[in-house]
Coordinates of C-alpha atoms in Angstrom, one line a residue:
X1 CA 114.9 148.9 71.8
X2 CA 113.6 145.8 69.6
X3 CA 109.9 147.0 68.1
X4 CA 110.0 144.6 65.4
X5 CA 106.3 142.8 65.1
X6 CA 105.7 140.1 62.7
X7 CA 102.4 138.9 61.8
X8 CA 101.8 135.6 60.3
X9 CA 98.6 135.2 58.4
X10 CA 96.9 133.3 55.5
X11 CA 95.2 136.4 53.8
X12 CA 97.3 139.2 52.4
X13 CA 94.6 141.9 53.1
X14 CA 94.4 141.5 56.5
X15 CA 98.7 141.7 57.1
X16 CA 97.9 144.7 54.8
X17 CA 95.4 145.7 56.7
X18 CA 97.9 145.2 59.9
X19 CA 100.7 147.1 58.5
X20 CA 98.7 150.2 57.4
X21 CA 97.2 150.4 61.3
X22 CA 100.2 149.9 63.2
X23 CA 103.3 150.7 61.2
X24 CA 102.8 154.3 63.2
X25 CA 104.2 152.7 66.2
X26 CA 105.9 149.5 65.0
X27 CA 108.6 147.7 63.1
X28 CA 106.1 145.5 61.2
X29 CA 106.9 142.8 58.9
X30 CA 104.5 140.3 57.5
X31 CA 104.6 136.5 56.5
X32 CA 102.3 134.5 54.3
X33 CA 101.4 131.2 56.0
X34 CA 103.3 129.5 58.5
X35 CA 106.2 128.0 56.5
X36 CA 107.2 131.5 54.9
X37 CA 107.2 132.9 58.8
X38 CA 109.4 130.6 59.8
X39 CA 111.5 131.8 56.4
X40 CA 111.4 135.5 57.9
X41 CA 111.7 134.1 61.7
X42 CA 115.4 132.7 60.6
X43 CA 116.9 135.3 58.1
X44 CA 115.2 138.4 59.8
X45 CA 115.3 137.8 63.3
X46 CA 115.0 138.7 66.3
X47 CA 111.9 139.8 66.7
X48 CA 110.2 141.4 69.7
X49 CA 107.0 140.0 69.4
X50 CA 105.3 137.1 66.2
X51 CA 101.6 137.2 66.3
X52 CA 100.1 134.0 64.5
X53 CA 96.8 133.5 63.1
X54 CA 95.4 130.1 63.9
X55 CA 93.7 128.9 61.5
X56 CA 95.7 128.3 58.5
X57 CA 96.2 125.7 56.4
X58 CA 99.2 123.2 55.9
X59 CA 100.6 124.4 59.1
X60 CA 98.3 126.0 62.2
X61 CA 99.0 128.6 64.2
X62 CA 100.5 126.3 67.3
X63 CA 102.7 124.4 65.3
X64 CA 103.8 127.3 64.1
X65 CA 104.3 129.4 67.6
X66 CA 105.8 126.1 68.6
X67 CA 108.7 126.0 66.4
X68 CA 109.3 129.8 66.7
X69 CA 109.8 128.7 70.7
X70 CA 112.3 126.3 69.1
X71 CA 114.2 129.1 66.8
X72 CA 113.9 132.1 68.5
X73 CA 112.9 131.6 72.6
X74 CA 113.1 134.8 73.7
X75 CA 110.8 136.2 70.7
X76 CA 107.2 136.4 72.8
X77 CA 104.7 135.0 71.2
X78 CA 100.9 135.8 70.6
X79 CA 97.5 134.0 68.8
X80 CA 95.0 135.6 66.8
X81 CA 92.0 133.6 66.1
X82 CA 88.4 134.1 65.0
X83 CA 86.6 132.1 67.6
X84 CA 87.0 131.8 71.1
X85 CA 87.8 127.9 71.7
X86 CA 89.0 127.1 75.2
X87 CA 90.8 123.8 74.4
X88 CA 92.3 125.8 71.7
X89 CA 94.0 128.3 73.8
X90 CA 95.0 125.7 76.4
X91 CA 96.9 123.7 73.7
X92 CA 98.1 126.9 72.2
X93 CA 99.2 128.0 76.1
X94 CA 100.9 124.5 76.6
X95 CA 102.2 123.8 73.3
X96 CA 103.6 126.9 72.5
X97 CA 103.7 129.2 75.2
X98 CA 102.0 131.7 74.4
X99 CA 102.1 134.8 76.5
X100 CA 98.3 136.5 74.6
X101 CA 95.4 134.7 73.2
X102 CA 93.4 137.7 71.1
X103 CA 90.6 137.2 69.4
X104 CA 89.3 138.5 65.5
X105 CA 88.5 141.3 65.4
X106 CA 90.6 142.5 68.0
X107 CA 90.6 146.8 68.0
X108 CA 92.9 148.4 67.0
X109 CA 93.6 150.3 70.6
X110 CA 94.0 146.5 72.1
X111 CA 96.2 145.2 69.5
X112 CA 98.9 148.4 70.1
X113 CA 98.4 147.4 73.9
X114 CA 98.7 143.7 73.6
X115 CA 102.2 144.5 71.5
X116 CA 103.4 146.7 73.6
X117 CA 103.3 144.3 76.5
X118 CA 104.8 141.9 74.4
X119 CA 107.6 144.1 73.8
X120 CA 108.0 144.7 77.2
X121 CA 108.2 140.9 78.0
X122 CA 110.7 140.8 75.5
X123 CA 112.6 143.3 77.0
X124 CA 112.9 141.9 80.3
X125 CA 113.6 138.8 79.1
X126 CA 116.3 139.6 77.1
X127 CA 117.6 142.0 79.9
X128 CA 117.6 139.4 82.0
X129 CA 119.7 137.2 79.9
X130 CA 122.1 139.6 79.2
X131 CA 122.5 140.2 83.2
X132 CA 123.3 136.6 83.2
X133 CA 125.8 136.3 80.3
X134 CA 127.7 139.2 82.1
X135 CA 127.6 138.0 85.4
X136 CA 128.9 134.6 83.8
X137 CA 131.5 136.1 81.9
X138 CA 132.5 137.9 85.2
X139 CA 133.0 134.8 87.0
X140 CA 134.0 132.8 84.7
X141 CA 137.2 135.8 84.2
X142 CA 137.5 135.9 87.8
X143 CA 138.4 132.1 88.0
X144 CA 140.7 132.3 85.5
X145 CA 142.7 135.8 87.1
X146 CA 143.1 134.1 90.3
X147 CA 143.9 131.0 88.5
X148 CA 147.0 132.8 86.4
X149 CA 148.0 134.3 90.3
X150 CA 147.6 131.4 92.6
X151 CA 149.4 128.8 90.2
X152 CA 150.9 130.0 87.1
X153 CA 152.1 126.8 85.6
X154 CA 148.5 125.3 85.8
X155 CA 146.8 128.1 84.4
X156 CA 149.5 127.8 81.6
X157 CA 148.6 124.1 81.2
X158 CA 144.9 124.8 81.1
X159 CA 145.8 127.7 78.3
X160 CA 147.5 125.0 76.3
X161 CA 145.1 122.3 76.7
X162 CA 142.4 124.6 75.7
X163 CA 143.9 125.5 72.2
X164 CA 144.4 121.9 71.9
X165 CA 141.0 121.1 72.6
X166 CA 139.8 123.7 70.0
X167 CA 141.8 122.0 67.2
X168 CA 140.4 118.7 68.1
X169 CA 136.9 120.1 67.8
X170 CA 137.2 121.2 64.9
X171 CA 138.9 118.0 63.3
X172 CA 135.9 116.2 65.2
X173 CA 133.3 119.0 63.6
X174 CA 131.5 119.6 66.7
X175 CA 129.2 122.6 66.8
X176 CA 127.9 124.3 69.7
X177 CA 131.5 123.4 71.5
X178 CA 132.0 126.7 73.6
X179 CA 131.3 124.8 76.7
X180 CA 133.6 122.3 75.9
X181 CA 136.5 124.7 75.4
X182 CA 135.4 126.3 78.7
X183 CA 135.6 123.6 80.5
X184 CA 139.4 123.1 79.0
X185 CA 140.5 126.4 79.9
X186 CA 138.6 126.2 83.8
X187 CA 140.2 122.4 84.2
X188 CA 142.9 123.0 86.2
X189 CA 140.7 125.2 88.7
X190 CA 141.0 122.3 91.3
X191 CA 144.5 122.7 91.3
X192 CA 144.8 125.8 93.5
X193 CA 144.0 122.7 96.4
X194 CA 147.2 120.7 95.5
X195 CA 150.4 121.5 96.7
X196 CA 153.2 122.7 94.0
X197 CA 155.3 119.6 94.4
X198 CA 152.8 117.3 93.3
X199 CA 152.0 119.8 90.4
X200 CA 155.2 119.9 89.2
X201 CA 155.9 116.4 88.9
X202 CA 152.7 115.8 86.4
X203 CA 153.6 118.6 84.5
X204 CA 156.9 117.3 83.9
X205 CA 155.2 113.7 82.8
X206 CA 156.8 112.5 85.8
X207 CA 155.2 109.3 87.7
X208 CA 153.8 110.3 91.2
X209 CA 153.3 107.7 93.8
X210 CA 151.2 106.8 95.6
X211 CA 150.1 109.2 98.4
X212 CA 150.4 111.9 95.4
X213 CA 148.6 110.4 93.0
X214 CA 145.7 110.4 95.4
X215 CA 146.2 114.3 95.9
X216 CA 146.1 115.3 92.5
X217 CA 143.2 113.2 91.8
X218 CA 141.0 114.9 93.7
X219 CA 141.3 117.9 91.9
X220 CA 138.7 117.2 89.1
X221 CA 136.0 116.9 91.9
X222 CA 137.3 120.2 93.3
X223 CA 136.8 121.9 90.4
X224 CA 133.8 120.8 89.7
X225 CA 132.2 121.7 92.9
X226 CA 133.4 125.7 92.6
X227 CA 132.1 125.4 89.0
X228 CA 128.9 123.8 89.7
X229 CA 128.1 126.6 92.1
X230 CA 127.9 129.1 89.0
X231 CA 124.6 128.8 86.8
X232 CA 124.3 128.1 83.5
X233 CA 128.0 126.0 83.8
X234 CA 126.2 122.3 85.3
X235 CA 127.8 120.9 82.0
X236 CA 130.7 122.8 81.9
X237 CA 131.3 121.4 85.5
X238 CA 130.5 117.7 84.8
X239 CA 133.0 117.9 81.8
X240 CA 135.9 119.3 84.3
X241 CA 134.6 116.1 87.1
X242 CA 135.6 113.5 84.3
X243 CA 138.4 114.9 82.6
X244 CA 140.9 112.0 84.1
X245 CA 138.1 109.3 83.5
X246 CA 139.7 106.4 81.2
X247 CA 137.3 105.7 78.2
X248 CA 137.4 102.3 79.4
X249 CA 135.8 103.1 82.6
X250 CA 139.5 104.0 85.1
X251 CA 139.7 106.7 86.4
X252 CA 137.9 109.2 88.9
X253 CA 134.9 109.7 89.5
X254 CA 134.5 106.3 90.5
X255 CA 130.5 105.2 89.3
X256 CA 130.7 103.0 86.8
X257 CA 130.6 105.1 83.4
X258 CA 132.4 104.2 80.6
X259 CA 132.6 104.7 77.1
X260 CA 130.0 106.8 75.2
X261 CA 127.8 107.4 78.6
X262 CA 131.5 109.4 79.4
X263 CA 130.2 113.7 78.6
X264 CA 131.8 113.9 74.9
X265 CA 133.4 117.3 76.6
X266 CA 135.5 114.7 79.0
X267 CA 137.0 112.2 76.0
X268 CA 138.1 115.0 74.6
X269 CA 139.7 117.2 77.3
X270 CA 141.3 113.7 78.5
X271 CA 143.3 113.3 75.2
X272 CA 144.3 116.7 75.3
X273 CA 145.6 116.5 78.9
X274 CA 147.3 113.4 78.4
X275 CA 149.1 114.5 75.0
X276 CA 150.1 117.8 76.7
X277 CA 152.1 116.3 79.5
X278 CA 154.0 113.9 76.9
X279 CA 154.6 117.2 75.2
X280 CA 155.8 118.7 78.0
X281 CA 158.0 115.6 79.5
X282 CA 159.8 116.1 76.3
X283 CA 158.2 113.4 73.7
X284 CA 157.5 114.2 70.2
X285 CA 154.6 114.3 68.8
X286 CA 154.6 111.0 67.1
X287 CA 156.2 109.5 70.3
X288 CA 153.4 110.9 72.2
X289 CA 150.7 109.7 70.0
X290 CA 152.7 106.2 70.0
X291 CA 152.4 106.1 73.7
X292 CA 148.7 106.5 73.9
X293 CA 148.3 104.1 71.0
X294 CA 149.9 101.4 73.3
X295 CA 147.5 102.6 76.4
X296 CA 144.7 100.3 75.4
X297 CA 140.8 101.0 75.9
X298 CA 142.3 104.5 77.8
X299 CA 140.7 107.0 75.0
X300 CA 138.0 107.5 73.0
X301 CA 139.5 105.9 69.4
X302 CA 137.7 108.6 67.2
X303 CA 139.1 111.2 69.4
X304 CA 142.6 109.7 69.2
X305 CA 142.4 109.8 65.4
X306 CA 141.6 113.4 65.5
X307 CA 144.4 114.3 67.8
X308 CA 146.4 112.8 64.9
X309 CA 145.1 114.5 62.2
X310 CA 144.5 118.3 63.9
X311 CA 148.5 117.7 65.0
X312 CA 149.5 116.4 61.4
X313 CA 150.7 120.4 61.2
X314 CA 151.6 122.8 63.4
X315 CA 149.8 126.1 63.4
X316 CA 152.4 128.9 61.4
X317 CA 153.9 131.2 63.9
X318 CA 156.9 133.2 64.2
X319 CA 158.8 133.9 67.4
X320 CA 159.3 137.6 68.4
X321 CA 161.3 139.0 71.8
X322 CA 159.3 142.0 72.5
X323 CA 159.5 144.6 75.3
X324 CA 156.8 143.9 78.2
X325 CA 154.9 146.9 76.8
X326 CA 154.6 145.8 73.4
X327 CA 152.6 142.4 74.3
X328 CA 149.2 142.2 73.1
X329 CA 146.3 140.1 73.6
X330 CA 146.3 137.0 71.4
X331 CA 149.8 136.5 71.6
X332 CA 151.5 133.3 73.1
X333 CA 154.9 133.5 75.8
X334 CA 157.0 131.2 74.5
X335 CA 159.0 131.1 77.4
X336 CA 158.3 131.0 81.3
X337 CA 158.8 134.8 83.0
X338 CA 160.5 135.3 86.2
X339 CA 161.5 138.7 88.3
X340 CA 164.9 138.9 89.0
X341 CA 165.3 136.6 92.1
X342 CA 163.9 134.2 90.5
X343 CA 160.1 134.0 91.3
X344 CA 157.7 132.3 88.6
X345 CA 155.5 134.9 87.2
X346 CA 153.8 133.2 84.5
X347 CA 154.6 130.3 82.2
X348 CA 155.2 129.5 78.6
X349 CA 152.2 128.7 76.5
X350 CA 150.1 131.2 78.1
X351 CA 147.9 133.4 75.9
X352 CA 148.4 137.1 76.8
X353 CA 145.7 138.8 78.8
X354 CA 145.0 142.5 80.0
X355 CA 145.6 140.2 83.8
X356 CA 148.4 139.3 82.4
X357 CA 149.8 142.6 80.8
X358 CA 148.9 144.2 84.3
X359 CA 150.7 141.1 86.5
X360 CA 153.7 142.0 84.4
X361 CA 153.9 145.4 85.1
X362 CA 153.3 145.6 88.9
X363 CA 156.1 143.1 89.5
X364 CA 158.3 145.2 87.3
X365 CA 159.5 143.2 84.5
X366 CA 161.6 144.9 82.0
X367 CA 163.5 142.0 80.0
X368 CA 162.5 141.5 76.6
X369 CA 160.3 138.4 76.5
X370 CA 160.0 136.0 74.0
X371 CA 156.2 135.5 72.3
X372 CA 154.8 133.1 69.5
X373 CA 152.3 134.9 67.3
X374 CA 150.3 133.0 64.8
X375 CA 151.5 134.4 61.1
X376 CA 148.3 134.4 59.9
X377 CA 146.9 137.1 62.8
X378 CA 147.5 140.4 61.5
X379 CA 145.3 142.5 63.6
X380 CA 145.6 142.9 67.4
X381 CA 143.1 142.4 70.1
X382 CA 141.7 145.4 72.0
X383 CA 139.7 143.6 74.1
X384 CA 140.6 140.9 76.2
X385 CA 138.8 137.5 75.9
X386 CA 138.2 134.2 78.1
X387 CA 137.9 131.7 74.8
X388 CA 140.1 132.7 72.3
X389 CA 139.4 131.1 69.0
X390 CA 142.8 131.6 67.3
X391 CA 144.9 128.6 67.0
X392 CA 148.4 128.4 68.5
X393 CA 151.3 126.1 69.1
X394 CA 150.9 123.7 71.9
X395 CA 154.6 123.5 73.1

């Protein structure tokens, strides 16, 4: 359990002072002023619990508390002054949400209780998040099993469009992208509603018409309403509801966005998805970047120049034909799998799973099977992973 207290204080003799009382029964670190706590706050953290003097100068203690809120939020935070102001702990309360407001000279008896509340709070707190993030992870590995069963060849298009998507994001230099990528590799999740046929004429880059058309473009919305219903994934799901909307405004859903006010996510993901099924109808890559070129006000332009740059080079791999038992997570089936009489198992461009691994084996395959594995990756995956961040060929 975290028991690491940081105090933040003006005067070294009284952090002295709070180090020899409590360093019995806490982690306790010390900061002077509020500028060198925020120091401590980012190379040092987390911490359980930071307990601020107010009154100090260049920087009081709720500006301080405040922009701990906005470095570390689950760290709880407390205020030590040494006067009892009531519109000073209401601003401190409201500003930075503090959960204790102690006043100098506080006992020693209260301050252990005070901190071990604090702790507490902090446990729950991050208990609570970590619930979340697995319970998230769970679903978000459900959708993606009974994606790779329902409809193998979109759950291969989604795996390739995903490692696309990473590449451009990188070119692009976009941080804090995971929910982009997630929304890549859950994009096709609307497609368990559309009937095979229609599937595999876009995936072939054919042309549908019109009664199809209107099919498959419904499944953004579909996807985005099993999606939404997961928490924490609002913008994940908004990403997956535009990823066919034209930068020029085309496209489903029909309201009128266009340009910039399109989630960054969606430009994106529709370059990717556009490119892939060129690559997959058989175009190069310069005649697939040629043919978008000529599909004026349809992309984003600086995300068209990064798909030209991030696909200047292909990835270095090396094709292998290994036995079903050697696969390993992280590598990439270059070639679609089928049992015997002929039924689709899973399809090329899929990144190898433990679903995957386990599909494999109860349906008996024993042919050697062909794999791409990056040259670069040298160590293999124990564990398997939802967002991969190894790059891999696209075809």
């Amino acid at each position: 359990m975290n028991r690491r207290v940081l105090f933040v204080d003006d005067e070294a003799k009284v952090l002295n002072s709070f180090k020899r009382q409590l360093r019995q029964h806490f982690q306790v670190e010390t900061a002077l002023g509020g500028y060198h706590g925020l120091e401590i706050v980012k190379k040092n953290g987390p911490f359980a619990v930071v307990v601020s003097d107010m009154q100090m100068p260049g920087m009081d203690g709720i500006q301080f508390l405040a922009k701990v809120r906005e470095i570390a939020p689950d760290t709880v935070r407390m205020m030590l002054t040494g006067y009892a102001d009531q519109q000073t702990a209401i601003q401190a309360i409201n500003e930075g949400n503090i959960f204790r407001f102690m006043v100098k000279p506080c006992p020693t008896e209260a301050m252990i209780k005070s901190l071990e509340a604090g702790i507490e709070q902090y446990r729950l707190i991050t208990a609570e998040k970590e619930l979340l993030e697995k319970t998230l992870q769970g679903s978000i590995k459900v959708l993606t099993d009974i994606l790779s069963l329902v409809n193998p060849k979109a759950f291969g298009r989604a795996a390739r469009v995903r490692r696309l998507v990473k590449r451009l994001l990188d070119q692009m230099k976009v941080e804090k992208s995971w929910h982009i990528e997630l929304a890549a590799m859950l994009s096709q999740v609307g497609c368990v509603a559309v009937p095979e046929d229609v599937l595999d004429n876009v995936y072939k880059g054919y042309v549908l018409d019109g009664d199809k058309e209107r099919i498959f473009r419904t499944h953004p919305q579909i996807g985005h309403d099993l999606i939404a219903n997961i928490p924490r994934l609002e913008a994940v799901a908004e990403i997956i509801a535009y990823q066919e909307k034209g930068y020029d405004g085309s496209g489903p859903p029909p309201d009128g966005k266009k340009g910039k006010d399109i989630p960054l996510g969606a430009r994106v993901l529709k370059v990717a998805l556009d490119y892939d099924t060129l690559i997959s109808a058989g175009k190069s890559r310069d005649e697939a970047l040629q043919e978008m070129r000529k599909r004026i006000g349809k992309y984003d332009p600086s995300v068209i120049g990064a798909l030209a740059e991030a696909t200047k080079e292909e990835p270095k791999y090396e094709i292998r034909s290994v036995k079903p038992d050697e696969l390993r997570t992280g590598m990439i089936l270059a070639e679609d799998v089928r049992t015997d009489s002929g039924m689709l198992i899973t399809t090329r461009g899929q990144e190898v799973t433990l679903a995957l691994r386990k599909r494999l084996l109860n349906f008996s395959i024993t042919k050697p099977i062909r794999v791409i594995v990056p040259r670069s990756s040298h160590q293999e995956a124990e564990t398997d992973s939802t967002i991969s961040h190894r790059s891999a060929p696209l075809a």
